[in-house]
PDB file of C-alpha atoms in Angstrom:
ATOM      1  CA  MET A  37      15.290 -55.005 209.959  1.00 39.00           C
ATOM      2  CA  ARG A  38      15.624 -58.266 208.029  1.00 38.00           C
ATOM      3  CA  THR A  39      17.702 -60.945 209.681  1.00 47.00           C
ATOM      4  CA  THR A  40      19.501 -63.865 208.118  1.00 48.00           C
ATOM      5  CA  ASP A  41      17.893 -67.297 208.373  1.00 54.00           C
ATOM      6  CA  ASP A  42      19.484 -69.101 211.313  1.00 57.00           C
ATOM      7  CA  ARG A  43      20.391 -72.075 209.147  1.00 54.00           C
ATOM      8  CA  ASP A  44      22.433 -69.960 206.738  1.00 80.00           C
ATOM      9  CA  ILE A  45      24.716 -68.067 209.101  1.00 94.00           C
ATOM     10  CA  LYS A  46      28.300 -69.062 209.852  1.00 96.00           C
ATOM     11  CA  VAL A  47      29.853 -67.551 212.982  1.00 97.00           C
ATOM     12  CA  ILE A  48      33.357 -67.309 214.370  1.00 98.00           C
ATOM     13  CA  ILE A  49      33.782 -66.145 217.968  1.00 98.00           C
ATOM     14  CA  SER A  50      36.782 -63.929 218.670  1.00 97.00           C
ATOM     15  CA  GLY A  51      37.700 -64.294 222.332  1.00 95.00           C
ATOM     16  CA  TYR A  52      36.788 -67.463 224.174  1.00 94.00           C
ATOM     17  CA  GLY A  53      36.556 -66.246 227.733  1.00 92.00           C
ATOM     18  CA  ARG A  54      33.361 -65.870 229.763  1.00 90.00           C
ATOM     19  CA  MET A  55      31.513 -63.950 227.083  1.00 93.00           C
ATOM     20  CA  GLY A  56      32.760 -66.168 224.279  1.00 95.00           C
ATOM     21  CA  HIS A  57      31.337 -69.220 226.031  1.00 96.00           C
ATOM     22  CA  LEU A  58      28.013 -67.423 226.568  1.00 96.00           C
ATOM     23  CA  VAL A  59      27.877 -66.455 222.879  1.00 97.00           C
ATOM     24  CA  GLU A  60      28.417 -70.113 222.012  1.00 97.00           C
ATOM     25  CA  GLU A  61      25.518 -71.005 224.321  1.00 96.00           C
ATOM     26  CA  ALA A  62      23.313 -68.328 222.727  1.00 97.00           C
ATOM     27  CA  LEU A  63      24.106 -69.692 219.269  1.00 97.00           C
ATOM     28  CA  GLY A  64      23.216 -73.170 220.495  1.00 96.00           C
ATOM     29  CA  LYS A  65      19.705 -71.976 221.322  1.00 95.00           C
ATOM     30  CA  ARG A  66      19.306 -71.409 217.570  1.00 95.00           C
ATOM     31  CA  ASP A  67      20.939 -74.720 216.656  1.00 95.00           C
ATOM     32  CA  ILE A  68      23.989 -72.901 215.322  1.00 95.00           C
ATOM     33  CA  ARG A  69      27.416 -74.341 215.981  1.00 95.00           C
ATOM     34  CA  PRO A  70      30.248 -71.804 215.623  1.00 96.00           C
ATOM     35  CA  VAL A  71      32.796 -72.554 212.954  1.00 97.00           C
ATOM     36  CA  LEU A  72      35.515 -71.614 215.417  1.00 95.00           C
ATOM     37  CA  ALA A  73      36.033 -69.962 218.785  1.00 95.00           C
ATOM     38  CA  SER A  74      39.520 -68.532 219.030  1.00 90.00           C
ATOM     39  CA  GLU A  75      41.805 -66.236 220.980  1.00 90.00           C
ATOM     40  CA  ASP A  76      43.930 -65.867 217.823  1.00 91.00           C
ATOM     41  CA  ILE A  77      41.580 -64.358 215.254  1.00 94.00           C
ATOM     42  CA  GLN A  78      44.482 -63.289 213.044  1.00 93.00           C
ATOM     43  CA  GLY A  79      45.255 -66.955 212.466  1.00 93.00           C
ATOM     44  CA  VAL A  80      41.903 -67.711 210.815  1.00 96.00           C
ATOM     45  CA  ALA A  81      42.269 -68.571 207.127  1.00 96.00           C
ATOM     46  CA  LYS A  82      40.990 -65.784 204.864  1.00 96.00           C
ATOM     47  CA  ASP A  83      38.739 -68.063 202.817  1.00 97.00           C
ATOM     48  CA  VAL A  84      37.060 -69.292 206.014  1.00 97.00           C
ATOM     49  CA  ALA A  85      36.711 -65.784 207.469  1.00 97.00           C
ATOM     50  CA  ALA A  86      35.149 -64.504 204.235  1.00 97.00           C
ATOM     51  CA  GLU A  87      32.121 -66.765 204.787  1.00 96.00           C
ATOM     52  CA  CYS A  88      31.648 -65.900 208.463  1.00 97.00           C
ATOM     53  CA  VAL A  89      30.290 -63.234 210.775  1.00 98.00           C
ATOM     54  CA  CYS A  90      32.744 -62.616 213.599  1.00 98.00           C
ATOM     55  CA  ILE A  91      31.394 -61.879 217.088  1.00 98.00           C
ATOM     56  CA  ASP A  92      34.151 -60.145 219.046  1.00 98.00           C
ATOM     57  CA  PHE A  93      34.260 -60.172 222.840  1.00 96.00           C
ATOM     58  CA  THR A  94      37.946 -59.732 223.584  1.00 95.00           C
ATOM     59  CA  THR A  95      39.846 -56.958 225.391  1.00 92.00           C
ATOM     60  CA  PRO A  96      40.423 -53.350 224.331  1.00 93.00           C
ATOM     61  CA  ASP A  97      44.068 -54.086 223.466  1.00 95.00           C
ATOM     62  CA  ALA A  98      43.176 -57.224 221.518  1.00 96.00           C
ATOM     63  CA  PHE A  99      40.471 -55.467 219.515  1.00 97.00           C
ATOM     64  CA  LYS A 100      42.791 -52.566 218.716  1.00 97.00           C
ATOM     65  CA  ALA A 101      45.357 -55.059 217.452  1.00 97.00           C
ATOM     66  CA  ASN A 102      42.795 -57.097 215.488  1.00 97.00           C
ATOM     67  CA  TYR A 103      40.263 -54.691 213.988  1.00 98.00           C
ATOM     68  CA  ARG A 104      42.076 -54.286 210.674  1.00 98.00           C
ATOM     69  CA  THR A 105      42.150 -58.061 210.228  1.00 98.00           C
ATOM     70  CA  LEU A 106      38.472 -58.271 211.128  1.00 98.00           C
ATOM     71  CA  ALA A 107      37.540 -55.560 208.629  1.00 98.00           C
ATOM     72  CA  ARG A 108      39.660 -56.956 205.801  1.00 98.00           C
ATOM     73  CA  ASN A 109      38.805 -60.626 206.117  1.00 97.00           C
ATOM     74  CA  PHE A 110      35.324 -61.216 207.546  1.00 97.00           C
ATOM     75  CA  LYS A 111      31.911 -61.123 205.923  1.00 97.00           C
ATOM     76  CA  ALA A 112      30.609 -58.952 208.790  1.00 98.00           C
ATOM     77  CA  VAL A 113      31.615 -58.170 212.376  1.00 98.00           C
ATOM     78  CA  VAL A 114      29.722 -57.709 215.647  1.00 98.00           C
ATOM     79  CA  VAL A 115      31.787 -55.918 218.299  1.00 98.00           C
ATOM     80  CA  GLY A 116      30.853 -56.306 221.958  1.00 95.00           C
ATOM     81  CA  THR A 117      34.294 -55.313 223.214  1.00 94.00           C
ATOM     82  CA  THR A 118      34.431 -51.896 224.879  1.00 89.00           C
ATOM     83  CA  GLY A 119      37.293 -49.564 225.750  1.00 88.00           C
ATOM     84  CA  TRP A 120      38.288 -48.479 222.215  1.00 94.00           C
ATOM     85  CA  ASP A 121      36.504 -45.112 222.084  1.00 91.00           C
ATOM     86  CA  ASP A 122      39.856 -43.370 221.655  1.00 95.00           C
ATOM     87  CA  ILE A 123      40.162 -44.858 218.141  1.00 98.00           C
ATOM     88  CA  LYS A 124      36.456 -45.069 217.309  1.00 96.00           C
ATOM     89  CA  GLU A 125      36.591 -42.790 214.259  1.00 97.00           C
ATOM     90  CA  GLU A 126      39.614 -44.667 212.936  1.00 98.00           C
ATOM     91  CA  VAL A 127      37.904 -48.049 213.371  1.00 98.00           C
ATOM     92  CA  ILE A 128      34.631 -46.962 211.776  1.00 98.00           C
ATOM     93  CA  GLY A 129      36.498 -45.332 208.903  1.00 98.00           C
ATOM     94  CA  PHE A 130      38.512 -48.485 208.243  1.00 98.00           C
ATOM     95  CA  PHE A 131      35.438 -50.744 208.213  1.00 98.00           C
ATOM     96  CA  GLU A 132      33.721 -48.350 205.822  1.00 98.00           C
ATOM     97  CA  LYS A 133      36.806 -48.265 203.608  1.00 98.00           C
ATOM     98  CA  CYS A 134      36.859 -52.082 203.490  1.00 98.00           C
ATOM     99  CA  GLY A 135      33.112 -52.232 202.840  1.00 97.00           C
ATOM    100  CA  THR A 136      32.620 -54.630 205.759  1.00 98.00           C
ATOM    101  CA  PRO A 137      29.390 -54.356 207.758  1.00 98.00           C
ATOM    102  CA  MET A 138      29.932 -53.777 211.464  1.00 98.00           C
ATOM    103  CA  ILE A 139      27.499 -53.562 214.376  1.00 98.00           C
ATOM    104  CA  TYR A 140      28.954 -52.361 217.653  1.00 97.00           C
ATOM    105  CA  SER A 141      27.539 -51.625 221.084  1.00 95.00           C
ATOM    106  CA  SER A 142      28.654 -50.965 224.620  1.00 90.00           C
ATOM    107  CA  ASN A 143      25.888 -53.401 225.603  1.00 92.00           C
ATOM    108  CA  PHE A 144      23.945 -55.798 223.362  1.00 96.00           C
ATOM    109  CA  SER A 145      21.262 -56.588 225.955  1.00 95.00           C
ATOM    110  CA  ILE A 146      17.804 -55.988 224.491  1.00 95.00           C
ATOM    111  CA  GLY A 147      16.676 -54.648 227.868  1.00 96.00           C
ATOM    112  CA  VAL A 148      19.553 -52.180 228.034  1.00 96.00           C
ATOM    113  CA  ASN A 149      18.738 -50.872 224.580  1.00 95.00           C
ATOM    114  CA  ALA A 150      15.134 -50.305 225.680  1.00 96.00           C
ATOM    115  CA  PHE A 151      16.646 -48.548 228.717  1.00 97.00           C
ATOM    116  CA  PHE A 152      18.654 -46.291 226.389  1.00 96.00           C
ATOM    117  CA  ALA A 153      15.474 -45.410 224.478  1.00 95.00           C
ATOM    118  CA  ALA A 154      13.566 -44.609 227.677  1.00 97.00           C
ATOM    119  CA  ILE A 155      16.346 -42.327 228.920  1.00 98.00           C
ATOM    120  CA  GLU A 156      16.532 -40.497 225.603  1.00 97.00           C
ATOM    121  CA  THR A 157      12.758 -39.924 225.574  1.00 97.00           C
ATOM    122  CA  ALA A 158      12.780 -38.645 229.170  1.00 98.00           C
ATOM    123  CA  CYS A 159      15.724 -36.325 228.503  1.00 98.00           C
ATOM    124  CA  ARG A 160      14.008 -34.684 225.557  1.00 98.00           C
ATOM    125  CA  MET A 161      10.985 -33.999 227.772  1.00 98.00           C
ATOM    126  CA  LEU A 162      13.142 -32.681 230.653  1.00 98.00           C
ATOM    127  CA  ARG A 163      15.447 -30.475 228.586  1.00 98.00           C
ATOM    128  CA  ASP A 164      15.674 -26.879 229.855  1.00 97.00           C
ATOM    129  CA  LYS A 165      13.402 -27.676 232.817  1.00 98.00           C
ATOM    130  CA  GLY A 166      15.956 -27.574 235.602  1.00 98.00           C
ATOM    131  CA  TYR A 167      16.983 -31.236 235.933  1.00 98.00           C
ATOM    132  CA  ALA A 168      20.548 -32.233 236.861  1.00 98.00           C
ATOM    133  CA  PRO A 169      21.658 -35.686 235.640  1.00 98.00           C
ATOM    134  CA  ARG A 170      23.814 -38.344 237.301  1.00 98.00           C
ATOM    135  CA  VAL A 171      24.863 -41.815 236.116  1.00 98.00           C
ATOM    136  CA  ASN A 172      25.941 -44.681 238.365  1.00 98.00           C
ATOM    137  CA  GLU A 173      27.273 -48.067 237.294  1.00 98.00           C
ATOM    138  CA  ILE A 174      28.170 -51.154 239.338  1.00 97.00           C
ATOM    139  CA  HIS A 175      30.110 -54.107 237.935  1.00 96.00           C
ATOM    140  CA  HIS A 176      32.126 -57.117 239.020  1.00 94.00           C
ATOM    141  CA  ILE A 177      35.699 -56.674 240.202  1.00 94.00           C
ATOM    142  CA  HIS A 178      37.114 -58.277 237.032  1.00 89.00           C
ATOM    143  CA  LYS A 179      35.852 -55.546 234.702  1.00 87.00           C
ATOM    144  CA  MET A 180      38.795 -53.839 233.072  1.00 81.00           C
ATOM    145  CA  ASP A 181      37.343 -50.450 232.092  1.00 84.00           C
ATOM    146  CA  ALA A 182      35.787 -47.770 234.292  1.00 91.00           C
ATOM    147  CA  PRO A 183      33.434 -46.113 233.652  1.00 94.00           C
ATOM    148  CA  SER A 184      31.788 -48.927 231.750  1.00 92.00           C
ATOM    149  CA  GLY A 185      31.082 -48.556 228.062  1.00 89.00           C
ATOM    150  CA  THR A 186      27.362 -48.681 228.851  1.00 93.00           C
ATOM    151  CA  ALA A 187      27.712 -45.807 231.321  1.00 96.00           C
ATOM    152  CA  LYS A 188      29.546 -43.782 228.680  1.00 94.00           C
ATOM    153  CA  THR A 189      26.752 -44.502 226.198  1.00 94.00           C
ATOM    154  CA  ILE A 190      24.156 -43.336 228.745  1.00 97.00           C
ATOM    155  CA  ALA A 191      26.193 -40.186 229.385  1.00 98.00           C
ATOM    156  CA  GLY A 192      26.358 -39.506 225.655  1.00 97.00           C
ATOM    157  CA  ILE A 193      22.605 -39.928 225.272  1.00 97.00           C
ATOM    158  CA  VAL A 194      21.964 -37.612 228.224  1.00 98.00           C
ATOM    159  CA  SER A 195      24.442 -34.993 227.022  1.00 98.00           C
ATOM    160  CA  GLU A 196      22.862 -34.865 223.572  1.00 97.00           C
ATOM    161  CA  ALA A 197      19.190 -35.084 224.546  1.00 98.00           C
ATOM    162  CA  LEU A 198      19.239 -33.124 227.817  1.00 98.00           C
ATOM    163  CA  GLY A 199      22.027 -30.702 226.977  1.00 97.00           C
ATOM    164  CA  SER A 200      23.833 -31.364 230.262  1.00 97.00           C
ATOM    165  CA  VAL A 201      26.864 -33.590 230.872  1.00 96.00           C
ATOM    166  CA  PRO A 202      26.238 -36.056 233.734  1.00 97.00           C
ATOM    167  CA  GLU A 203      28.692 -37.085 236.410  1.00 95.00           C
ATOM    168  CA  ILE A 204      29.472 -40.829 236.265  1.00 98.00           C
ATOM    169  CA  GLU A 205      30.098 -42.855 239.417  1.00 98.00           C
ATOM    170  CA  SER A 206      31.667 -46.317 239.070  1.00 97.00           C
ATOM    171  CA  GLU A 207      31.700 -49.134 241.625  1.00 97.00           C
ATOM    172  CA  ARG A 208      33.338 -52.564 241.423  1.00 97.00           C
ATOM    173  CA  VAL A 209      31.678 -55.126 243.683  1.00 95.00           C
ATOM    174  CA  GLY A 210      31.950 -58.933 243.808  1.00 96.00           C
ATOM    175  CA  GLU A 211      30.504 -60.650 240.743  1.00 94.00           C
ATOM    176  CA  VAL A 212      27.800 -58.103 239.829  1.00 94.00           C
ATOM    177  CA  PRO A 213      26.969 -58.600 236.096  1.00 93.00           C
ATOM    178  CA  GLY A 214      26.017 -54.949 235.642  1.00 94.00           C
ATOM    179  CA  THR A 215      23.654 -52.386 237.136  1.00 97.00           C
ATOM    180  CA  HIS A 216      23.190 -48.941 235.594  1.00 98.00           C
ATOM    181  CA  THR A 217      21.162 -46.047 236.956  1.00 98.00           C
ATOM    182  CA  ALA A 218      20.410 -42.662 235.426  1.00 98.00           C
ATOM    183  CA  GLU A 219      18.916 -40.055 237.770  1.00 98.00           C
ATOM    184  CA  PHE A 220      17.477 -36.616 237.048  1.00 98.00           C
ATOM    185  CA  VAL A 221      16.985 -34.301 240.022  1.00 98.00           C
ATOM    186  CA  SER A 222      15.188 -30.969 240.175  1.00 98.00           C
ATOM    187  CA  ASP A 223      14.138 -28.752 243.073  1.00 98.00           C
ATOM    188  CA  VAL A 224      10.798 -30.553 243.248  1.00 98.00           C
ATOM    189  CA  ASP A 225      11.401 -34.209 242.316  1.00 98.00           C
ATOM    190  CA  ARG A 226      13.708 -36.982 241.214  1.00 98.00           C
ATOM    191  CA  LEU A 227      13.381 -39.395 238.282  1.00 98.00           C
ATOM    192  CA  SER A 228      15.402 -42.608 238.393  1.00 98.00           C
ATOM    193  CA  PHE A 229      15.859 -45.218 235.659  1.00 98.00           C
ATOM    194  CA  THR A 230      17.662 -48.478 236.486  1.00 98.00           C
ATOM    195  CA  HIS A 231      18.629 -51.527 234.481  1.00 97.00           C
ATOM    196  CA  GLU A 232      19.898 -54.524 236.455  1.00 97.00           C
ATOM    197  CA  ALA A 233      21.356 -57.491 234.620  1.00 95.00           C
ATOM    198  CA  PHE A 234      20.812 -60.823 236.379  1.00 95.00           C
ATOM    199  CA  SER A 235      23.533 -62.493 234.295  1.00 93.00           C
ATOM    200  CA  ARG A 236      25.722 -61.835 231.267  1.00 90.00           C
ATOM    201  CA  GLN A 237      23.604 -64.100 229.061  1.00 95.00           C
ATOM    202  CA  GLY A 238      21.481 -61.192 227.830  1.00 94.00           C
ATOM    203  CA  PHE A 239      24.596 -59.545 226.370  1.00 94.00           C
ATOM    204  CA  ALA A 240      25.400 -62.706 224.424  1.00 96.00           C
ATOM    205  CA  ASP A 241      21.808 -63.222 223.243  1.00 97.00           C
ATOM    206  CA  GLY A 242      21.704 -59.686 221.869  1.00 96.00           C
ATOM    207  CA  ALA A 243      25.042 -60.104 220.122  1.00 97.00           C
ATOM    208  CA  VAL A 244      23.663 -63.133 218.302  1.00 97.00           C
ATOM    209  CA  VAL A 245      20.611 -61.092 217.267  1.00 96.00           C
ATOM    210  CA  ALA A 246      23.056 -58.518 215.879  1.00 97.00           C
ATOM    211  CA  ALA A 247      24.936 -61.227 213.981  1.00 96.00           C
ATOM    212  CA  MET A 248      21.673 -62.288 212.340  1.00 94.00           C
ATOM    213  CA  MET A 249      21.195 -58.686 211.200  1.00 94.00           C
ATOM    214  CA  ALA A 250      24.764 -58.062 210.078  1.00 93.00           C
ATOM    215  CA  GLU A 251      24.767 -60.053 206.845  1.00 80.00           C
ATOM    216  CA  GLY A 252      21.881 -57.958 205.518  1.00 80.00           C
ATOM    217  CA  LEU A 253      23.593 -54.637 206.176  1.00 93.00           C
ATOM    218  CA  ASN A 254      25.827 -52.181 204.423  1.00 94.00           C
ATOM    219  CA  GLY A 255      27.883 -49.852 206.579  1.00 96.00           C
ATOM    220  CA  VAL A 256      28.573 -49.410 210.288  1.00 97.00           C
ATOM    221  CA  TYR A 257      25.843 -49.132 212.915  1.00 97.00           C
ATOM    222  CA  GLU A 258      25.427 -48.910 216.643  1.00 95.00           C
ATOM    223  CA  PHE A 259      23.065 -51.695 217.757  1.00 96.00           C
ATOM    224  CA  ARG A 260      20.563 -49.298 219.302  1.00 92.00           C
ATOM    225  CA  GLU A 261      20.081 -47.679 215.882  1.00 91.00           C
ATOM    226  CA  LEU A 262      18.818 -50.995 214.531  1.00 93.00           C
ATOM    227  CA  ILE A 263      17.091 -52.968 217.245  1.00 86.00           C
ATOM    228  CA  PHE A 264      13.787 -51.115 217.445  1.00 75.00           C
ATOM    229  CA  GLY A 265      13.739 -49.943 213.841  1.00 61.00           C
TER     230      GLY A 265
END
């Protein structure tokens, strides 16, 4: 997948909380200074937005309120916000109608996306061989959605590739950035796959990688469809 030259990209950050600050730091590693970091994305002038990729790390309610503005006004959009699965078809349809490229993911970490690929490969090998799946996720106490978007993505991968819907267990503990485990148990053995994030920086780094890809795209994609292509 071709990415845009770092020097050419203009980025606006929607949501300037913990993740917004980390996205700004990730951009800084590439010598990119965001045009703007704002909690009020609807207030961005249309001519400015039209030249920029928006990286959105807000809240489910904020994204639901803002997605039409994002699709109408921005050059491309990267969505790291989770918790909007209930309107997913509507959002994707609107971006496609507007002709605005969008990359979305429950988790932009490169490691997590490799984790997704490993789980999918294992599930295809284990299908119809007597393995029962289970998914566990642990996050910090400030996380607003449960199960996590990443856990839901894992469950979707398992359901499709293994043909069995996994139970999801969610825990909220201290300041844990995110730990996800997928287990597959048979009468004779257990397989366990775990991804443990040491910080949230990997999520921001991956979102910036997605922003570099977005300007060269047409359509709407989940990040894991693109990253190892």
